[in-house]
JSON list of C-alpha atoms and ligand atoms in Angstrom, two decimals:
[
{"chain": "A", "resi": 1, "resn": "UNK", "atom": "CA", "xyz": [71.86, 64.16, 14.28]},
{"chain": "A", "resi": 2, "resn": "UNK", "atom": "CA", "xyz": [69.42, 61.76, 15.92]},
{"chain": "A", "resi": 3, "resn": "UNK", "atom": "CA", "xyz": [67.98, 64.26, 18.41]},
{"chain": "A", "resi": 4, "resn": "UNK", "atom": "CA", "xyz": [67.45, 66.96, 15.78]},
{"chain": "A", "resi": 5, "resn": "UNK", "atom": "CA", "xyz": [63.79, 67.39, 14.83]},
{"chain": "A", "resi": 6, "resn": "UNK", "atom": "CA", "xyz": [64.66, 68.43, 11.26]},
{"chain": "A", "resi": 7, "resn": "UNK", "atom": "CA", "xyz": [66.98, 65.43, 10.79]},
{"chain": "A", "resi": 8, "resn": "UNK", "atom": "CA", "xyz": [64.07, 63.28, 12.03]},
{"chain": "A", "resi": 9, "resn": "UNK", "atom": "CA", "xyz": [61.85, 64.95, 9.43]},
{"chain": "A", "resi": 10, "resn": "UNK", "atom": "CA", "xyz": [64.49, 64.24, 6.75]},
{"chain": "A", "resi": 11, "resn": "UNK", "atom": "CA", "xyz": [64.62, 60.57, 7.74]},
{"chain": "A", "resi": 12, "resn": "UNK", "atom": "CA", "xyz": [60.78, 60.41, 7.79]},
{"chain": "A", "resi": 13, "resn": "UNK", "atom": "CA", "xyz": [60.70, 59.49, 11.50]},
{"chain": "A", "resi": 14, "resn": "UNK", "atom": "CA", "xyz": [58.52, 62.57, 11.83]},
{"chain": "A", "resi": 15, "resn": "UNK", "atom": "CA", "xyz": [55.97, 63.20, 9.05]},
{"chain": "A", "resi": 16, "resn": "UNK", "atom": "CA", "xyz": [55.96, 66.49, 7.19]},
{"chain": "A", "resi": 17, "resn": "UNK", "atom": "CA", "xyz": [54.21, 68.18, 4.31]},
{"chain": "A", "resi": 18, "resn": "UNK", "atom": "CA", "xyz": [56.68, 68.18, 1.43]},
{"chain": "A", "resi": 19, "resn": "UNK", "atom": "CA", "xyz": [56.85, 71.29, -0.74]},
{"chain": "A", "resi": 20, "resn": "UNK", "atom": "CA", "xyz": [60.07, 70.68, -2.69]},
{"chain": "A", "resi": 21, "resn": "UNK", "atom": "CA", "xyz": [63.04, 68.33, -2.55]},
{"chain": "A", "resi": 22, "resn": "UNK", "atom": "CA", "xyz": [66.26, 67.65, -4.39]},
{"chain": "A", "resi": 23, "resn": "UNK", "atom": "CA", "xyz": [69.45, 65.83, -3.40]},
{"chain": "A", "resi": 24, "resn": "UNK", "atom": "CA", "xyz": [70.75, 68.81, -1.39]},
{"chain": "A", "resi": 25, "resn": "UNK", "atom": "CA", "xyz": [67.74, 70.47, 0.24]},
{"chain": "A", "resi": 26, "resn": "UNK", "atom": "CA", "xyz": [64.28, 69.74, 1.58]},
{"chain": "A", "resi": 27, "resn": "UNK", "atom": "CA", "xyz": [61.38, 72.19, 1.80]},
{"chain": "A", "resi": 28, "resn": "UNK", "atom": "CA", "xyz": [58.27, 71.53, 3.88]},
{"chain": "A", "resi": 29, "resn": "UNK", "atom": "CA", "xyz": [55.39, 73.37, 5.51]},
{"chain": "A", "resi": 30, "resn": "UNK", "atom": "CA", "xyz": [56.21, 74.91, 8.88]},
{"chain": "A", "resi": 31, "resn": "UNK", "atom": "CA", "xyz": [53.80, 73.29, 11.32]},
{"chain": "A", "resi": 32, "resn": "UNK", "atom": "CA", "xyz": [52.95, 76.68, 12.86]},
{"chain": "A", "resi": 33, "resn": "UNK", "atom": "CA", "xyz": [51.80, 78.24, 9.50]},
{"chain": "A", "resi": 34, "resn": "UNK", "atom": "CA", "xyz": [52.33, 81.86, 10.49]},
{"chain": "A", "resi": 35, "resn": "UNK", "atom": "CA", "xyz": [50.60, 82.44, 7.17]},
{"chain": "A", "resi": 36, "resn": "UNK", "atom": "CA", "xyz": [49.19, 80.06, 4.55]},
{"chain": "A", "resi": 37, "resn": "UNK", "atom": "CA", "xyz": [52.08, 78.37, 2.75]},
{"chain": "A", "resi": 38, "resn": "UNK", "atom": "CA", "xyz": [54.72, 79.21, 5.40]},
{"chain": "A", "resi": 39, "resn": "UNK", "atom": "CA", "xyz": [57.56, 76.98, 4.21]},
{"chain": "A", "resi": 40, "resn": "UNK", "atom": "CA", "xyz": [60.91, 75.97, 5.67]},
{"chain": "A", "resi": 41, "resn": "UNK", "atom": "CA", "xyz": [63.90, 75.16, 3.48]},
{"chain": "A", "resi": 42, "resn": "UNK", "atom": "CA", "xyz": [66.67, 73.13, 5.11]},
{"chain": "A", "resi": 43, "resn": "UNK", "atom": "CA", "xyz": [69.98, 71.79, 3.85]},
{"chain": "A", "resi": 44, "resn": "UNK", "atom": "CA", "xyz": [70.09, 67.98, 4.04]},
{"chain": "A", "resi": 45, "resn": "UNK", "atom": "CA", "xyz": [73.42, 67.92, 5.91]},
{"chain": "A", "resi": 46, "resn": "UNK", "atom": "CA", "xyz": [72.95, 68.81, 9.58]},
{"chain": "A", "resi": 47, "resn": "UNK", "atom": "CA", "xyz": [74.49, 72.24, 9.93]},
{"chain": "A", "resi": 48, "resn": "UNK", "atom": "CA", "xyz": [73.60, 74.39, 12.91]},
{"chain": "A", "resi": 49, "resn": "UNK", "atom": "CA", "xyz": [73.46, 77.81, 11.31]},
{"chain": "A", "resi": 50, "resn": "UNK", "atom": "CA", "xyz": [74.75, 79.95, 8.45]},
{"chain": "A", "resi": 51, "resn": "UNK", "atom": "CA", "xyz": [78.21, 79.99, 10.03]},
{"chain": "A", "resi": 52, "resn": "UNK", "atom": "CA", "xyz": [78.46, 76.25, 9.32]},
{"chain": "A", "resi": 53, "resn": "UNK", "atom": "CA", "xyz": [77.32, 76.57, 5.70]},
{"chain": "A", "resi": 54, "resn": "UNK", "atom": "CA", "xyz": [79.73, 75.60, 2.93]},
{"chain": "A", "resi": 55, "resn": "UNK", "atom": "CA", "xyz": [79.71, 77.37, -0.45]},
{"chain": "A", "resi": 56, "resn": "UNK", "atom": "CA", "xyz": [77.86, 74.31, -1.83]},
{"chain": "A", "resi": 57, "resn": "UNK", "atom": "CA", "xyz": [75.17, 74.58, 0.83]},
{"chain": "A", "resi": 58, "resn": "UNK", "atom": "CA", "xyz": [74.85, 78.31, 0.19]},
{"chain": "A", "resi": 59, "resn": "UNK", "atom": "CA", "xyz": [74.46, 77.65, -3.50]},
{"chain": "A", "resi": 60, "resn": "UNK", "atom": "CA", "xyz": [71.83, 74.94, -3.14]},
{"chain": "A", "resi": 61, "resn": "UNK", "atom": "CA", "xyz": [69.91, 76.95, -0.52]},
{"chain": "A", "resi": 62, "resn": "UNK", "atom": "CA", "xyz": [69.95, 80.03, -2.75]},
{"chain": "A", "resi": 63, "resn": "UNK", "atom": "CA", "xyz": [68.67, 78.03, -5.67]},
{"chain": "A", "resi": 64, "resn": "UNK", "atom": "CA", "xyz": [65.90, 76.49, -3.56]},
{"chain": "A", "resi": 65, "resn": "UNK", "atom": "CA", "xyz": [64.84, 79.91, -2.23]},
{"chain": "A", "resi": 66, "resn": "UNK", "atom": "CA", "xyz": [64.42, 81.13, -5.80]},
{"chain": "A", "resi": 67, "resn": "UNK", "atom": "CA", "xyz": [62.43, 78.06, -6.87]},
{"chain": "A", "resi": 68, "resn": "UNK", "atom": "CA", "xyz": [60.14, 77.83, -3.84]},
{"chain": "A", "resi": 69, "resn": "UNK", "atom": "CA", "xyz": [59.49, 81.59, -3.80]},
{"chain": "A", "resi": 70, "resn": "UNK", "atom": "CA", "xyz": [58.30, 81.50, -7.40]},
{"chain": "A", "resi": 71, "resn": "UNK", "atom": "CA", "xyz": [56.19, 78.40, -6.76]},
{"chain": "A", "resi": 72, "resn": "UNK", "atom": "CA", "xyz": [54.51, 80.16, -3.82]},
{"chain": "A", "resi": 73, "resn": "UNK", "atom": "CA", "xyz": [53.77, 83.19, -5.97]},
{"chain": "A", "resi": 74, "resn": "UNK", "atom": "CA", "xyz": [52.26, 80.99, -8.68]},
{"chain": "A", "resi": 75, "resn": "UNK", "atom": "CA", "xyz": [50.35, 78.84, -6.19]},
{"chain": "A", "resi": 76, "resn": "UNK", "atom": "CA", "xyz": [48.81, 81.81, -4.38]},
{"chain": "A", "resi": 77, "resn": "UNK", "atom": "CA", "xyz": [47.93, 84.55, -6.90]},
{"chain": "A", "resi": 78, "resn": "UNK", "atom": "CA", "xyz": [46.61, 86.78, -4.10]},
{"chain": "A", "resi": 79, "resn": "UNK", "atom": "CA", "xyz": [49.98, 86.72, -2.33]},
{"chain": "A", "resi": 80, "resn": "UNK", "atom": "CA", "xyz": [51.09, 90.33, -1.90]},
{"chain": "A", "resi": 81, "resn": "UNK", "atom": "CA", "xyz": [54.61, 89.74, -0.70]},
{"chain": "A", "resi": 82, "resn": "UNK", "atom": "CA", "xyz": [57.03, 87.22, 0.76]},
{"chain": "A", "resi": 83, "resn": "UNK", "atom": "CA", "xyz": [59.30, 87.47, 3.78]},
{"chain": "A", "resi": 84, "resn": "UNK", "atom": "CA", "xyz": [62.45, 85.34, 3.66]},
{"chain": "A", "resi": 85, "resn": "UNK", "atom": "CA", "xyz": [63.80, 85.01, 7.16]},
{"chain": "A", "resi": 86, "resn": "UNK", "atom": "CA", "xyz": [66.79, 83.15, 8.60]},
{"chain": "A", "resi": 87, "resn": "UNK", "atom": "CA", "xyz": [67.64, 83.17, 12.29]},
{"chain": "A", "resi": 88, "resn": "UNK", "atom": "CA", "xyz": [71.13, 82.33, 13.53]},
{"chain": "A", "resi": 89, "resn": "UNK", "atom": "CA", "xyz": [71.64, 81.86, 17.24]},
{"chain": "A", "resi": 90, "resn": "UNK", "atom": "CA", "xyz": [69.29, 82.21, 20.21]},
{"chain": "A", "resi": 91, "resn": "UNK", "atom": "CA", "xyz": [69.80, 85.97, 20.28]},
{"chain": "A", "resi": 92, "resn": "UNK", "atom": "CA", "xyz": [68.40, 86.04, 16.74]},
{"chain": "A", "resi": 93, "resn": "UNK", "atom": "CA", "xyz": [65.37, 83.89, 17.68]},
{"chain": "A", "resi": 94, "resn": "UNK", "atom": "CA", "xyz": [66.69, 80.59, 16.29]},
{"chain": "A", "resi": 95, "resn": "UNK", "atom": "CA", "xyz": [64.79, 77.80, 18.04]},
{"chain": "A", "resi": 96, "resn": "UNK", "atom": "CA", "xyz": [65.69, 74.70, 15.99]},
{"chain": "A", "resi": 97, "resn": "UNK", "atom": "CA", "xyz": [69.43, 74.34, 15.61]},
{"chain": "A", "resi": 98, "resn": "UNK", "atom": "CA", "xyz": [69.43, 72.85, 12.13]},
{"chain": "A", "resi": 99, "resn": "UNK", "atom": "CA", "xyz": [69.83, 75.78, 9.78]},
{"chain": "A", "resi": 100, "resn": "UNK", "atom": "CA", "xyz": [66.60, 76.77, 8.04]},
{"chain": "A", "resi": 101, "resn": "UNK", "atom": "CA", "xyz": [65.08, 79.54, 5.97]},
{"chain": "A", "resi": 102, "resn": "UNK", "atom": "CA", "xyz": [61.49, 80.65, 6.52]},
{"chain": "A", "resi": 103, "resn": "UNK", "atom": "CA", "xyz": [59.46, 81.66, 3.48]},
{"chain": "A", "resi": 104, "resn": "UNK", "atom": "CA", "xyz": [56.40, 83.48, 4.77]},
{"chain": "A", "resi": 105, "resn": "UNK", "atom": "CA", "xyz": [53.85, 84.54, 2.14]},
{"chain": "A", "resi": 106, "resn": "UNK", "atom": "CA", "xyz": [51.97, 87.74, 2.97]},
{"chain": "A", "resi": 107, "resn": "UNK", "atom": "CA", "xyz": [48.33, 88.13, 2.07]},
{"chain": "A", "resi": 108, "resn": "UNK", "atom": "CA", "xyz": [45.90, 91.03, 2.38]},
{"chain": "A", "resi": 109, "resn": "UNK", "atom": "CA", "xyz": [44.56, 89.58, 5.63]},
{"chain": "A", "resi": 110, "resn": "UNK", "atom": "CA", "xyz": [46.25, 89.82, 9.04]},
{"chain": "A", "resi": 111, "resn": "UNK", "atom": "CA", "xyz": [48.81, 87.11, 9.83]},
{"chain": "A", "resi": 112, "resn": "UNK", "atom": "CA", "xyz": [51.11, 86.12, 12.67]},
{"chain": "A", "resi": 113, "resn": "UNK", "atom": "CA", "xyz": [54.25, 87.92, 11.54]},
{"chain": "A", "resi": 114, "resn": "UNK", "atom": "CA", "xyz": [55.40, 91.32, 12.67]},
{"chain": "A", "resi": 115, "resn": "UNK", "atom": "CA", "xyz": [58.82, 92.81, 12.01]},
{"chain": "A", "resi": 116, "resn": "UNK", "atom": "CA", "xyz": [60.06, 96.19, 13.13]},
{"chain": "A", "resi": 117, "resn": "UNK", "atom": "CA", "xyz": [63.29, 97.96, 12.25]},
{"chain": "A", "resi": 118, "resn": "UNK", "atom": "CA", "xyz": [64.19, 100.58, 14.80]},
{"chain": "A", "resi": 119, "resn": "UNK", "atom": "CA", "xyz": [67.14, 102.77, 13.82]},
{"chain": "A", "resi": 120, "resn": "UNK", "atom": "CA", "xyz": [70.12, 102.65, 16.18]},
{"chain": "A", "resi": 121, "resn": "UNK", "atom": "CA", "xyz": [69.83, 105.45, 18.66]},
{"chain": "A", "resi": 122, "resn": "UNK", "atom": "CA", "xyz": [71.68, 107.73, 18.59]},
{"chain": "A", "resi": 123, "resn": "UNK", "atom": "CA", "xyz": [72.34, 107.45, 14.84]},
{"chain": "A", "resi": 124, "resn": "UNK", "atom": "CA", "xyz": [75.91, 106.45, 14.02]},
{"chain": "A", "resi": 125, "resn": "UNK", "atom": "CA", "xyz": [78.07, 109.27, 12.73]},
{"chain": "A", "resi": 126, "resn": "UNK", "atom": "CA", "xyz": [79.59, 109.06, 9.23]},
{"chain": "A", "resi": 127, "resn": "UNK", "atom": "CA", "xyz": [82.95, 108.26, 10.86]},
{"chain": "A", "resi": 128, "resn": "UNK", "atom": "CA", "xyz": [81.41, 105.44, 12.85]},
{"chain": "A", "resi": 129, "resn": "UNK", "atom": "CA", "xyz": [79.65, 104.09, 9.75]},
{"chain": "A", "resi": 130, "resn": "UNK", "atom": "CA", "xyz": [82.95, 104.12, 7.88]},
{"chain": "A", "resi": 131, "resn": "UNK", "atom": "CA", "xyz": [84.69, 102.30, 10.74]},
{"chain": "A", "resi": 132, "resn": "UNK", "atom": "CA", "xyz": [81.92, 99.67, 10.92]},
{"chain": "A", "resi": 133, "resn": "UNK", "atom": "CA", "xyz": [82.11, 98.99, 7.18]},
{"chain": "A", "resi": 134, "resn": "UNK", "atom": "CA", "xyz": [85.91, 98.84, 7.34]},
{"chain": "A", "resi": 135, "resn": "UNK", "atom": "CA", "xyz": [85.83, 96.35, 10.23]},
{"chain": "A", "resi": 136, "resn": "UNK", "atom": "CA", "xyz": [83.58, 94.05, 8.22]},
{"chain": "A", "resi": 137, "resn": "UNK", "atom": "CA", "xyz": [85.53, 94.49, 4.99]},
{"chain": "A", "resi": 138, "resn": "UNK", "atom": "CA", "xyz": [88.74, 93.52, 6.73]},
{"chain": "A", "resi": 139, "resn": "UNK", "atom": "CA", "xyz": [87.14, 90.30, 8.03]},
{"chain": "A", "resi": 140, "resn": "UNK", "atom": "CA", "xyz": [86.89, 88.62, 4.61]},
{"chain": "V", "resi": 201, "resn": "LIG", "atom": "ZN1", "xyz": [69.54, 68.23, 11.93]}
]
């Protein structure tokens, strides 16, 4: 898509810092660098979000996540952890609508990422949990 910033990066209209590339995916440094080495992995076909992924895209993205994660760990021996984040839809904080995975290395020092998990309140009952799982199971 010509007005997509990530497609423009793929076509080299916009420069980027390449981390990894194969025929299916491209990985490059996020310009914001929430932490050192903050990398984005994108599928080469323009797909908006995970709901537009094909099994082939899922497979190549999964493979790239594994490769880039291990490269980050090797590149930065003081890395203490790695957040792998994917946002789908505005409600989920997606801001560029070409599907992408953030790999955010975590170091001892403070960085720009904060994540909180607040339990649903009130807690779901066992019956409700069963019904939720069943609803999802029946959607396959
Ligand atoms: Zn695109």
